[in-house]
Amino acid sequence: MEIRAFRPADEPALYEICLRTGDAGEDATGKYADPKLLGHLYVGPYLALEPELAFVLDDGGGTPVGYVLGALDTERFEAACELSWWPELRRRYPAPARPRTADDQLILQLHHPFRQSREITARYPSHLHIDLLPAAQGRGYGRALLERLFEALRAGGSPGVHLGVSSRNQRAIGFYRRVGFEELASFPTHLLMGRSL
């Protein structure tokens, strides 16, 4: 396997990886009527707005089996999403009046995306998402992907990076701690973790 820069042809595979790891690290296939919704939230905007911070774990034959996606400046990224990413999705997915389904909950996030606090972005201005398929986990590739992104973030002048992780995903929490992240805040559904660069 090799780590390489994102290529536009990778996008469908990265959406698929996001879905197959989208239930607190487990496969979310079948959980959503629209299998692209998770990718629209957690993959698409990074590929569209900061593709230079998207790195892929390739199985050696051109097929992605993992990725890390980053945003150098979270506040700038959130503003760019408001201008050029969310509007089209909001037209395509009207806000549900009475959210009932798992899809509805994701659609609400398109209309009311989470905004990170200035308290966090002052110390950890960058953020990331990382996902690997089970066959690629536990073999050092996650750490290697993060190091590739950290190098790019440092080159961009970032002093720190943060991420959110489901409180149900204890394996991922342990991994993040081993690579230098510490808990910044705890919420009912997730932890916020940060790392200096």
Short mmCIF file of C-alpha atoms in Angstrom, two decimals:
data_model
loop_
_atom_site.label_atom_id
_atom_site.label_comp_id
_atom_site.label_asym_id
_atom_site.label_seq_id
_atom_site.Cartn_x
_atom_site.Cartn_y
_atom_site.Cartn_z
CA MET A 1 0.00 0.00 0.00
CA GLU A 2 1.11 3.57 -0.62
CA ILE A 3 0.09 7.05 0.48
CA ARG A 4 -0.43 9.48 -2.35
CA ALA A 5 -2.16 12.75 -3.18
CA PHE A 6 -5.89 12.71 -3.90
CA ARG A 7 -6.95 12.43 -7.53
CA PRO A 8 -10.41 13.60 -8.72
CA ALA A 9 -11.21 10.05 -9.87
CA ASP A 10 -10.90 8.91 -6.22
CA GLU A 11 -14.00 10.81 -5.07
CA PRO A 12 -16.57 7.97 -5.38
CA ALA A 13 -14.27 5.58 -3.51
CA LEU A 14 -13.72 8.11 -0.70
CA TYR A 15 -17.48 8.59 -0.36
CA GLU A 16 -17.79 4.81 -0.10
CA ILE A 17 -15.09 4.58 2.58
CA CYS A 18 -16.85 7.31 4.54
CA LEU A 19 -20.08 5.29 4.44
CA ARG A 20 -18.38 2.00 5.33
CA THR A 21 -16.81 3.58 8.43
CA GLY A 22 -19.61 6.06 9.18
CA ASP A 23 -21.31 4.41 12.16
CA ALA A 24 -18.79 5.22 14.93
CA GLY A 25 -16.13 3.39 12.92
CA GLU A 26 -18.46 0.59 11.80
CA ASP A 27 -20.18 0.08 8.45
CA ALA A 28 -23.14 2.45 7.96
CA THR A 29 -24.22 0.84 4.68
CA GLY A 30 -27.99 0.43 4.83
CA LYS A 31 -28.41 2.96 7.63
CA TYR A 32 -29.23 5.78 5.22
CA ALA A 33 -31.64 5.82 2.30
CA ASP A 34 -29.25 8.15 0.48
CA PRO A 35 -25.77 6.63 0.79
CA LYS A 36 -24.08 9.86 -0.37
CA LEU A 37 -25.26 12.04 2.51
CA LEU A 38 -22.36 11.23 4.86
CA GLY A 39 -19.88 11.94 2.08
CA HIS A 40 -21.54 15.26 1.28
CA LEU A 41 -20.90 16.30 4.89
CA TYR A 42 -17.50 14.79 5.65
CA VAL A 43 -15.69 14.23 2.34
CA GLY A 44 -17.01 16.41 -0.48
CA PRO A 45 -16.26 19.86 0.92
CA TYR A 46 -12.64 18.96 1.62
CA LEU A 47 -12.09 17.58 -1.88
CA ALA A 48 -13.74 20.64 -3.42
CA LEU A 49 -12.18 23.35 -1.26
CA GLU A 50 -8.81 22.00 -0.04
CA PRO A 51 -7.82 19.10 -2.31
CA GLU A 52 -4.14 19.76 -1.62
CA LEU A 53 -4.76 18.54 1.95
CA ALA A 54 -6.42 15.29 0.85
CA PHE A 55 -4.22 12.19 1.00
CA VAL A 56 -5.23 8.67 0.01
CA LEU A 57 -4.08 5.24 1.13
CA ASP A 58 -3.88 3.27 -2.11
CA ASP A 59 -3.99 -0.54 -2.09
CA GLY A 60 -1.16 -0.59 -4.63
CA GLY A 61 -3.47 -1.08 -7.58
CA GLY A 62 -5.01 2.39 -7.66
CA THR A 63 -7.95 1.69 -5.33
CA PRO A 64 -8.30 3.86 -2.20
CA VAL A 65 -8.71 1.97 1.08
CA GLY A 66 -8.32 4.97 3.38
CA TYR A 67 -7.88 8.71 3.46
CA VAL A 68 -7.12 11.76 5.56
CA LEU A 69 -8.70 15.11 4.74
CA GLY A 70 -7.70 18.41 6.27
CA ALA A 71 -8.63 22.07 6.47
CA LEU A 72 -5.76 24.45 7.19
CA ASP A 73 -7.89 27.25 8.66
CA THR A 74 -11.19 25.98 10.09
CA GLU A 75 -12.87 29.39 10.23
CA ARG A 76 -11.95 30.17 6.62
CA PHE A 77 -13.07 26.68 5.58
CA GLU A 78 -16.46 27.06 7.30
CA ALA A 79 -16.97 30.41 5.55
CA ALA A 80 -16.05 28.88 2.18
CA CYS A 81 -18.54 26.05 2.74
CA GLU A 82 -21.28 28.62 3.35
CA LEU A 83 -20.44 30.35 0.09
CA SER A 84 -19.85 27.47 -2.27
CA TRP A 85 -20.63 24.04 -0.80
CA TRP A 86 -23.79 24.08 1.32
CA PRO A 87 -26.08 26.20 -0.95
CA GLU A 88 -26.42 23.60 -3.72
CA LEU A 89 -26.92 20.77 -1.21
CA ARG A 90 -29.58 22.77 0.61
CA ARG A 91 -31.46 23.17 -2.65
CA ARG A 92 -31.16 19.46 -3.35
CA TYR A 93 -32.10 18.41 0.19
CA PRO A 94 -34.79 20.68 1.69
CA ALA A 95 -34.78 20.88 5.47
CA PRO A 96 -37.25 18.39 6.98
CA ALA A 97 -40.09 19.99 8.96
CA ARG A 98 -40.21 17.04 11.35
CA PRO A 99 -36.96 15.06 11.32
CA ARG A 100 -37.77 11.36 11.63
CA THR A 101 -35.08 9.39 9.86
CA ALA A 102 -31.31 9.05 9.96
CA ASP A 103 -31.23 10.85 6.61
CA ASP A 104 -33.22 13.73 8.09
CA GLN A 105 -30.64 14.17 10.84
CA LEU A 106 -27.84 14.48 8.27
CA ILE A 107 -29.89 16.87 6.15
CA LEU A 108 -30.37 19.08 9.19
CA GLN A 109 -26.57 19.24 9.48
CA LEU A 110 -26.40 20.51 5.88
CA HIS A 111 -28.73 23.35 6.85
CA HIS A 112 -27.21 24.00 10.28
CA PRO A 113 -23.56 22.92 10.15
CA PHE A 114 -21.54 22.83 13.33
CA ARG A 115 -19.26 25.84 13.78
CA GLN A 116 -16.14 25.40 15.86
CA SER A 117 -15.58 27.83 18.73
CA ARG A 118 -12.95 30.56 18.56
CA GLU A 119 -11.52 29.18 21.81
CA ILE A 120 -10.56 25.98 19.97
CA THR A 121 -9.50 27.50 16.65
CA ALA A 122 -7.20 29.99 18.37
CA ARG A 123 -4.91 27.14 19.47
CA TYR A 124 -5.88 24.44 16.96
CA PRO A 125 -6.90 26.28 13.76
CA SER A 126 -6.75 23.22 11.50
CA HIS A 127 -8.99 20.16 11.59
CA LEU A 128 -9.12 16.75 9.95
CA HIS A 129 -11.10 13.62 9.14
CA ILE A 130 -9.46 10.21 8.73
CA ASP A 131 -11.04 6.89 7.77
CA LEU A 132 -9.55 3.51 6.84
CA LEU A 133 -11.33 0.34 5.80
CA PRO A 134 -10.88 -2.55 8.26
CA ALA A 135 -8.31 -4.34 6.08
CA ALA A 136 -6.03 -1.29 6.32
CA GLN A 137 -6.39 -0.72 10.06
CA GLY A 138 -3.89 -1.69 12.74
CA ARG A 139 -0.93 -1.73 10.36
CA GLY A 140 0.56 1.72 10.87
CA TYR A 141 -1.11 3.33 7.87
CA GLY A 142 -3.34 5.60 9.95
CA ARG A 143 -0.32 7.08 11.71
CA ALA A 144 1.48 7.47 8.37
CA LEU A 145 -1.52 9.27 6.83
CA LEU A 146 -1.66 11.65 9.77
CA GLU A 147 2.06 12.38 9.55
CA ARG A 148 1.67 13.23 5.86
CA LEU A 149 -1.13 15.67 6.69
CA PHE A 150 0.70 17.13 9.71
CA GLU A 151 3.68 17.88 7.48
CA ALA A 152 1.43 19.76 5.04
CA LEU A 153 -0.32 21.67 7.84
CA ARG A 154 3.02 22.70 9.38
CA ALA A 155 4.18 23.89 5.96
CA GLY A 156 1.04 26.03 5.84
CA GLY A 157 1.94 27.59 9.18
CA SER A 158 -0.61 25.85 11.41
CA PRO A 159 0.28 25.50 15.11
CA GLY A 160 -2.34 22.84 15.89
CA VAL A 161 -5.11 20.56 14.63
CA HIS A 162 -8.36 19.28 16.13
CA LEU A 163 -10.91 16.59 15.35
CA GLY A 164 -14.18 15.15 16.60
CA VAL A 165 -14.64 11.46 17.37
CA SER A 166 -17.71 9.50 18.43
CA SER A 167 -17.64 8.64 22.13
CA ARG A 168 -18.72 5.12 21.04
CA ASN A 169 -15.57 4.66 18.97
CA GLN A 170 -13.15 3.68 21.74
CA ARG A 171 -10.68 2.15 19.30
CA ALA A 172 -10.31 5.46 17.44
CA ILE A 173 -10.03 7.42 20.70
CA GLY A 174 -7.18 5.16 21.81
CA PHE A 175 -5.47 5.59 18.45
CA TYR A 176 -5.71 9.38 18.59
CA ARG A 177 -4.24 9.41 22.08
CA ARG A 178 -1.31 7.27 20.91
CA VAL A 179 -0.51 9.75 18.12
CA GLY A 180 -0.49 12.75 20.45
CA PHE A 181 -4.06 14.04 20.63
CA GLU A 182 -5.56 15.06 23.96
CA GLU A 183 -9.17 15.58 24.98
CA LEU A 184 -10.28 19.21 24.73
CA ALA A 185 -14.00 18.83 25.44
CA SER A 186 -16.58 16.10 25.95
CA PHE A 187 -20.15 16.12 24.59
CA PRO A 188 -22.97 13.56 24.89
CA THR A 189 -22.17 12.03 21.49
CA HIS A 190 -18.51 12.82 20.87
CA LEU A 191 -15.15 14.03 22.08
CA LEU A 192 -13.21 16.98 20.75
CA MET A 193 -9.49 16.26 20.63
CA GLY A 194 -6.51 18.43 19.70
CA ARG A 195 -2.80 18.17 19.00
CA SER A 196 -0.07 20.75 18.69
CA LEU A 197 1.97 20.64 15.50
#
